[in-house]
CSV table of C-alpha atoms in Angstrom, one decimal:
chain,number,residue,atom,x,y,z
A,25,UNK,CA,76.7,50.0,101.0
A,26,UNK,CA,73.3,51.5,100.4
A,27,UNK,CA,72.4,51.3,104.1
A,28,UNK,CA,75.5,53.4,104.9
A,29,UNK,CA,74.4,56.1,102.4
A,30,UNK,CA,71.1,56.5,104.3
A,31,UNK,CA,72.8,57.9,107.4
A,32,UNK,CA,74.1,61.5,107.4
A,33,UNK,CA,77.8,62.0,107.8
A,34,UNK,CA,78.9,62.7,111.3
A,35,UNK,CA,80.7,66.0,111.6
A,36,UNK,CA,82.3,67.7,114.5
A,37,UNK,CA,82.4,71.2,113.2
A,38,UNK,CA,82.5,74.6,114.9
A,39,UNK,CA,80.8,77.5,113.2
A,40,UNK,CA,81.7,80.9,114.6
A,41,UNK,CA,79.3,83.9,114.1
A,42,UNK,CA,80.5,87.3,115.2
A,43,UNK,CA,78.5,90.4,116.1
A,44,UNK,CA,79.7,93.9,116.9
A,45,UNK,CA,82.5,96.0,115.3
A,46,UNK,CA,80.9,95.7,111.9
A,47,UNK,CA,82.5,99.0,110.8
A,48,UNK,CA,86.1,97.9,111.6
A,49,UNK,CA,88.0,96.9,108.5
A,50,UNK,CA,90.1,93.7,108.4
A,51,UNK,CA,89.7,90.0,108.6
A,52,UNK,CA,88.2,88.0,111.4
A,53,UNK,CA,90.9,85.7,112.9
A,54,UNK,CA,89.6,82.8,115.0
A,55,UNK,CA,92.0,80.7,117.1
A,56,UNK,CA,91.0,77.5,118.7
A,57,UNK,CA,92.7,76.2,121.9
A,58,UNK,CA,92.4,72.7,123.4
A,59,UNK,CA,94.4,73.7,126.5
A,60,UNK,CA,95.3,76.9,128.5
A,61,UNK,CA,98.6,77.1,126.7
A,62,UNK,CA,98.9,80.5,124.9
A,63,UNK,CA,95.3,81.4,125.6
A,64,UNK,CA,94.0,84.1,124.9
A,65,UNK,CA,97.0,85.9,123.2
A,66,UNK,CA,99.1,83.5,121.1
A,67,UNK,CA,98.8,80.7,118.6
A,68,UNK,CA,96.0,78.2,119.1
A,69,UNK,CA,97.1,74.6,119.3
A,70,UNK,CA,94.1,73.5,117.2
A,71,UNK,CA,94.6,76.1,114.5
A,72,UNK,CA,93.6,79.5,113.1
A,73,UNK,CA,91.0,80.4,110.5
A,74,UNK,CA,90.9,83.9,108.9
A,75,UNK,CA,88.1,85.1,106.7
A,76,UNK,CA,85.9,88.0,105.9
A,77,UNK,CA,82.6,88.2,107.8
A,78,UNK,CA,79.6,86.8,105.9
A,79,UNK,CA,76.4,88.7,105.5
A,80,UNK,CA,74.9,86.6,108.3
A,81,UNK,CA,77.9,87.2,110.6
A,82,UNK,CA,79.5,83.8,109.9
A,83,UNK,CA,83.2,84.4,110.2
A,84,UNK,CA,85.1,81.1,110.8
A,85,UNK,CA,84.5,77.4,110.4
A,86,UNK,CA,86.6,74.7,111.9
A,87,UNK,CA,85.9,71.2,110.4
A,88,UNK,CA,86.4,67.7,111.5
A,89,UNK,CA,87.5,68.4,115.1
A,90,UNK,CA,87.9,65.6,117.7
A,91,UNK,CA,85.2,65.7,120.3
A,92,UNK,CA,86.3,67.4,123.4
A,93,UNK,CA,86.6,70.8,125.2
A,94,UNK,CA,87.9,73.9,123.5
A,95,UNK,CA,88.1,77.6,123.9
A,96,UNK,CA,88.1,80.1,121.1
A,97,UNK,CA,89.3,83.7,120.5
A,98,UNK,CA,88.0,85.8,117.6
A,99,UNK,CA,89.5,89.2,116.7
A,100,UNK,CA,89.5,91.6,113.8
A,101,UNK,CA,93.0,92.0,112.5
A,102,UNK,CA,94.3,94.2,109.7
A,103,UNK,CA,95.7,92.3,106.7
A,104,UNK,CA,99.2,91.1,107.5
A,105,UNK,CA,98.9,91.5,111.2
A,106,UNK,CA,99.5,88.2,113.1
A,107,UNK,CA,98.1,88.9,116.5
A,108,UNK,CA,96.1,91.4,118.6
A,109,UNK,CA,98.2,94.4,119.6
A,110,UNK,CA,97.8,95.6,123.2
A,111,UNK,CA,98.3,98.9,125.0
A,112,UNK,CA,100.7,99.4,127.9
A,113,UNK,CA,98.0,98.0,130.3
A,114,UNK,CA,97.7,94.9,128.2
A,115,UNK,CA,94.2,95.8,126.8
A,116,UNK,CA,93.7,94.8,123.1
A,117,UNK,CA,93.6,97.6,120.6
A,118,UNK,CA,91.5,95.6,118.1
A,119,UNK,CA,87.9,94.3,118.7
A,120,UNK,CA,88.0,90.8,120.0
A,121,UNK,CA,86.0,88.3,122.0
A,122,UNK,CA,86.2,84.8,123.4
A,123,UNK,CA,83.8,81.8,123.5
A,124,UNK,CA,81.1,82.2,126.2
A,125,UNK,CA,81.5,86.0,125.7
A,126,UNK,CA,83.6,86.3,128.9
A,127,UNK,CA,84.9,89.8,129.4
A,128,UNK,CA,86.5,91.2,132.5
A,129,UNK,CA,87.4,94.9,133.1
A,130,UNK,CA,90.8,94.3,134.6
A,131,UNK,CA,92.1,91.0,133.2
A,132,UNK,CA,91.9,88.7,130.2
A,133,UNK,CA,89.5,85.7,130.4
A,134,UNK,CA,91.0,82.4,131.4
A,135,UNK,CA,90.8,79.3,129.3
A,136,UNK,CA,88.5,77.5,131.8
A,137,UNK,CA,86.0,80.4,131.6
A,138,UNK,CA,85.8,80.1,127.8
A,139,UNK,CA,85.5,76.3,127.4
A,140,UNK,CA,82.8,74.9,125.2
A,141,UNK,CA,82.2,71.2,124.3
A,142,UNK,CA,82.4,69.7,120.8
A,143,UNK,CA,80.2,66.6,120.8
A,144,UNK,CA,80.5,63.6,118.4
A,145,UNK,CA,78.3,64.0,115.3
A,146,UNK,CA,77.2,67.5,116.2
A,147,UNK,CA,77.9,70.9,114.8
A,148,UNK,CA,78.6,73.5,117.4
A,149,UNK,CA,77.6,77.1,116.7
A,150,UNK,CA,79.3,79.9,118.7
A,151,UNK,CA,78.1,83.5,118.8
A,152,UNK,CA,80.9,85.8,119.8
A,153,UNK,CA,80.5,89.5,120.5
A,154,UNK,CA,83.5,91.6,119.4
A,155,UNK,CA,84.4,94.7,121.4
A,156,UNK,CA,87.5,96.6,122.5
């Protein structure tokens, strides 16, 4: 038993740090996707975390994930709002960003462009830049 205590716990966590849009009120909503379904506007199959941005920019933490490939969307949403609203051209009205900081002028990022890998026993840190 003592030998097991000497080893650190294995954790497959994702810590999301956001930059940009610091003056925009609201909570940071992070959605995690394990497939292209609903990406980037819709419920994430692996869940959603909402919180206020920490002083160091840390906004969301997903704990105890299965190792694999994921994509993440982060957005600032007013309290009580469930999703990013979009204008008539489909552009988000709130600051948002995706993993790998993919941003196209005329279309939303695809899931395969935003994929990152969660490895067994490692914490993954994502830096996401939020913009309209």
